[in-house]
Tab-separated table of C-alpha atoms and ligand atoms in Angstrom:
chain	number	residue	atom	x	y	z
A	1	MET	CA	85.348	0.700	-116.270
A	2	SER	CA	83.059	-1.946	-117.010
A	3	GLN	CA	79.774	-0.697	-118.142
A	4	ILE	CA	77.749	-2.372	-115.042
A	5	LEU	CA	80.619	-0.627	-112.961
A	6	LYS	CA	79.522	2.753	-114.540
A	7	GLU	CA	75.559	1.798	-114.040
A	8	VAL	CA	76.125	0.807	-110.471
A	9	LEU	CA	78.087	4.175	-109.631
A	10	SER	CA	75.879	6.209	-111.188
A	11	ALA	CA	72.882	4.630	-109.204
A	12	ASN	CA	74.278	4.734	-106.128
A	13	GLN	CA	74.960	8.369	-106.644
A	14	ALA	CA	71.268	9.049	-107.373
A	15	TYR	CA	70.570	7.379	-104.253
A	16	ALA	CA	72.945	9.170	-102.319
A	17	THR	CA	71.583	12.262	-103.382
A	18	ASN	CA	68.005	11.779	-101.781
A	19	PHE	CA	69.509	9.957	-98.793
A	20	GLY	CA	67.465	12.201	-96.224
A	21	GLU	CA	66.886	11.015	-92.730
A	22	LYS	CA	68.206	7.769	-93.263
A	23	GLY	CA	71.443	8.983	-92.229
A	24	ASN	CA	70.063	9.178	-88.846
A	25	LEU	CA	69.051	5.231	-88.873
A	26	PRO	CA	69.906	3.361	-85.677
A	27	LEU	CA	71.965	-0.151	-86.322
A	28	PRO	CA	69.363	-2.339	-84.646
A	29	PRO	CA	66.443	-3.204	-87.045
A	30	ASP	CA	63.440	-1.203	-86.086
A	31	ARG	CA	60.563	-4.223	-87.133
A	32	HIS	CA	62.543	-6.537	-85.092
A	33	PHE	CA	62.679	-9.325	-87.499
A	34	ALA	CA	64.784	-11.272	-89.766
A	35	ILE	CA	64.437	-13.096	-93.249
A	36	LEU	CA	66.628	-15.683	-94.420
A	37	THR	CA	66.162	-16.129	-98.238
A	38	CYS	CA	67.831	-17.152	-101.491
A	39	MET	CA	70.048	-14.914	-103.533
A	40	ASP	CA	67.899	-15.178	-106.824
A	41	ALA	CA	67.747	-12.160	-108.713
A	42	ARG	CA	63.738	-12.334	-109.140
A	43	LEU	CA	63.624	-11.687	-105.390
A	44	ASP	CA	63.412	-8.641	-103.946
A	45	PRO	CA	62.812	-9.090	-100.403
A	46	ALA	CA	62.436	-4.912	-99.155
A	47	LYS	CA	59.437	-5.276	-102.213
A	48	TYR	CA	58.040	-8.506	-101.613
A	49	ALA	CA	58.060	-8.136	-97.924
A	50	GLY	CA	57.292	-4.488	-97.549
A	51	LEU	CA	60.902	-3.322	-95.816
A	52	ALA	CA	62.220	0.227	-95.801
A	53	GLU	CA	65.865	0.653	-94.987
A	54	GLY	CA	66.638	0.130	-90.951
A	55	ASP	CA	63.503	-2.404	-90.738
A	56	ALA	CA	64.814	-6.097	-90.590
A	57	HIS	CA	67.688	-8.047	-91.394
A	58	VAL	CA	67.937	-10.008	-94.837
A	59	ILE	CA	70.385	-12.763	-94.822
A	60	ARG	CA	70.550	-14.402	-98.253
A	61	ASN	CA	72.800	-17.107	-99.621
A	62	ALA	CA	72.490	-19.583	-102.666
A	63	GLY	CA	68.746	-21.454	-101.936
A	64	GLY	CA	68.489	-19.379	-98.544
A	65	ARG	CA	69.705	-22.499	-96.771
A	66	ALA	CA	70.250	-22.534	-93.169
A	67	SER	CA	73.914	-23.037	-93.474
A	68	ASP	CA	76.222	-22.371	-90.285
A	69	ASP	CA	76.860	-19.132	-91.642
A	70	ALA	CA	73.361	-18.265	-91.950
A	71	ILE	CA	72.840	-19.278	-88.453
A	72	ARG	CA	75.871	-17.384	-87.588
A	73	SER	CA	73.828	-14.363	-89.070
A	74	LEU	CA	70.793	-15.230	-87.392
A	75	VAL	CA	72.002	-15.644	-83.894
A	76	ILE	CA	74.260	-12.096	-83.995
A	77	SER	CA	70.404	-10.698	-85.626
A	78	TYR	CA	68.835	-11.907	-82.264
A	79	LYS	CA	71.794	-11.892	-79.586
A	80	LEU	CA	73.285	-8.460	-80.479
A	81	LEU	CA	70.801	-6.665	-82.478
A	82	GLY	CA	67.262	-7.747	-80.815
A	83	THR	CA	65.221	-9.316	-83.861
A	84	ARG	CA	62.507	-11.569	-82.287
A	85	GLU	CA	61.066	-13.478	-85.392
A	86	TRP	CA	62.513	-15.004	-88.194
A	87	PHE	CA	61.441	-15.896	-91.698
A	88	VAL	CA	63.148	-18.863	-93.887
A	89	ILE	CA	62.016	-17.733	-97.366
A	90	HIS	CA	62.674	-20.318	-100.487
A	91	HIS	CA	61.206	-19.984	-104.048
A	92	SER	CA	59.941	-22.013	-106.660
A	93	ASP	CA	61.772	-22.462	-109.668
A	94	CYS	CA	65.134	-22.177	-107.393
A	95	GLY	CA	68.326	-23.273	-109.092
A	96	MET	CA	69.672	-25.239	-106.384
A	97	GLN	CA	67.269	-28.099	-107.560
A	98	LEU	CA	69.045	-27.962	-110.824
A	99	PHE	CA	72.144	-29.854	-109.729
A	100	THR	CA	73.822	-32.358	-106.823
A	101	ASP	CA	77.088	-31.846	-105.136
A	102	GLU	CA	78.291	-34.273	-107.625
A	103	ILE	CA	77.457	-32.583	-110.666
A	104	ILE	CA	79.161	-29.521	-109.620
A	105	ARG	CA	81.988	-31.005	-108.059
A	106	GLY	CA	82.240	-32.761	-111.412
A	107	LEU	CA	81.926	-29.464	-113.471
A	108	LEU	CA	84.283	-27.266	-111.169
A	109	ASN	CA	86.806	-30.472	-111.780
A	110	ASN	CA	86.957	-29.840	-115.153
A	111	SER	CA	87.216	-26.035	-115.568
A	112	LEU	CA	86.254	-22.714	-113.779
A	113	GLU	CA	84.244	-20.815	-116.375
A	114	THR	CA	80.643	-21.067	-116.702
A	115	ALA	CA	78.925	-24.333	-117.574
A	116	ILE	CA	75.824	-24.620	-119.776
A	117	VAL	CA	73.042	-26.454	-119.233
A	118	ASP	CA	70.884	-28.174	-122.064
A	119	GLU	CA	68.081	-31.052	-122.270
A	120	ASN	CA	71.553	-33.486	-121.655
A	121	GLY	CA	71.987	-31.543	-118.519
A	122	TRP	CA	75.179	-29.639	-117.445
A	123	ARG	CA	78.278	-29.378	-119.321
A	124	ASP	CA	81.416	-27.325	-119.437
A	125	VAL	CA	82.389	-25.704	-122.746
A	126	GLY	CA	85.499	-23.234	-120.700
A	127	LYS	CA	88.946	-24.609	-120.559
A	128	GLY	CA	90.367	-26.179	-117.759
A	129	PRO	CA	92.284	-26.637	-115.381
A	130	GLY	CA	89.618	-27.083	-112.921
A	131	SER	CA	89.991	-27.749	-109.186
A	132	PRO	CA	89.114	-30.449	-107.004
A	133	GLU	CA	88.324	-28.148	-103.797
A	134	GLY	CA	84.506	-28.467	-104.595
A	135	GLU	CA	84.359	-31.828	-103.000
A	136	TYR	CA	85.028	-29.918	-99.784
A	137	ILE	CA	82.011	-27.746	-100.043
A	138	ASP	CA	78.562	-28.996	-98.938
A	139	TRP	CA	76.479	-27.148	-101.650
A	140	LEU	CA	73.248	-27.375	-99.927
A	141	THR	CA	71.028	-28.387	-103.151
A	142	PHE	CA	67.873	-30.132	-102.577
A	143	LYS	CA	65.099	-31.655	-104.679
A	144	ASN	CA	61.815	-31.028	-102.740
A	145	LEU	CA	61.007	-27.337	-101.808
A	146	GLU	CA	58.672	-27.740	-99.115
A	147	GLN	CA	61.029	-30.067	-97.689
A	148	SER	CA	64.000	-28.090	-97.578
A	149	VAL	CA	61.916	-24.994	-96.035
A	150	TYR	CA	61.145	-27.523	-93.470
A	151	GLU	CA	64.216	-28.796	-92.710
A	152	ASP	CA	66.107	-25.496	-92.615
A	153	VAL	CA	63.419	-24.370	-90.368
A	154	LYS	CA	63.876	-27.447	-88.292
A	155	ARG	CA	67.920	-27.129	-88.187
A	156	ILE	CA	67.109	-23.620	-86.954
A	157	ARG	CA	64.770	-24.034	-84.317
A	158	ASN	CA	66.617	-27.117	-82.772
A	159	HIS	CA	70.215	-25.261	-82.868
A	160	PRO	CA	71.555	-24.871	-79.390
A	161	LEU	CA	72.396	-21.264	-79.946
A	162	VAL	CA	68.912	-20.503	-80.893
A	163	PRO	CA	66.720	-19.328	-77.866
A	164	ALA	CA	63.048	-21.185	-77.420
A	165	ALA	CA	61.242	-17.857	-77.620
A	166	ILE	CA	61.889	-17.063	-81.270
A	167	PRO	CA	59.121	-18.010	-83.681
A	168	ILE	CA	60.165	-19.324	-87.380
A	169	TYR	CA	58.051	-19.083	-89.902
A	170	GLY	CA	58.645	-21.170	-93.279
A	171	PHE	CA	57.390	-19.768	-96.609
A	172	ILE	CA	57.844	-20.333	-100.486
A	173	TYR	CA	57.695	-17.166	-102.698
A	174	ASP	CA	56.300	-17.965	-106.219
A	175	VAL	CA	57.849	-16.707	-108.768
A	176	LYS	CA	55.481	-16.666	-110.990
A	177	THR	CA	52.862	-14.572	-108.878
A	178	GLY	CA	55.100	-12.794	-106.322
A	179	GLN	CA	53.032	-14.253	-103.554
A	180	LEU	CA	54.376	-15.616	-100.403
A	181	ILE	CA	52.868	-18.945	-99.364
A	182	GLU	CA	53.468	-20.684	-96.167
A	183	VAL	CA	55.099	-24.024	-95.475
A	184	SER	CA	52.692	-25.090	-92.679
A	185	LYS	CA	54.929	-28.159	-91.184
A	186	ALA	CA	57.858	-25.638	-91.483
A	187	THR	CA	55.738	-22.859	-89.350
A	188	GLU	CA	54.810	-25.831	-87.079
A	189	VAL	CA	57.814	-27.353	-86.170
A	190	GLY	CA	59.338	-23.285	-86.067
A	191	GLN	CA	57.081	-22.243	-83.482
A	192	ALA	CA	58.187	-20.712	-80.189
A	193	LYS	CA	58.728	-22.927	-77.341
A	194	VAL	CA	58.012	-20.297	-74.673
A	195	SER	CA	55.957	-16.900	-75.004
A	196	VAL	CA	58.056	-13.815	-76.203
A	197	THR	CA	58.376	-11.495	-73.441
A	198	THR	CA	57.995	-7.816	-74.483
B	201	LIG	ZN1	66.765	-19.984	-105.309
């Protein structure tokens, strides 16, 4: 058994031992909101947004991008599980700013092993073969952080399956300070177009 596998199972045992009343939590999130954010290991949405089990939906992917699959989850979150406010939270120093579709496609074409990055950029040190399948994936990289938050909020806002009553807030999480910084033009474009009925 790998060290990591052992550690995870042992941590889980400790967690389950003190599970208490959490076994009685209902399925729909109690605080009726959802967060779309990056998978970056430095981000802990439960801590940075003050969530307990049962509070909110957290949808994560590389970049916290509004991919078709992220929108699928958000629509389920609202339509079947009743969330009424959504956050899109990208972050400073995001890895998605460090490559392009062209770069990752080229790397994957050479080798499936982990690439390295240095002052000369990304390169493969592992052995081949790679695969051309990377050509078929939109990797959703970005250069400008505020712009990516804005574009994702806008895409969600304008999606035909997203009701106008849901406000969508755009934020950047600062990995140096732990603070959430609002991207006002994103929150503005994400405003609810009709008032929420409660
Ligand atoms: Zn990231």
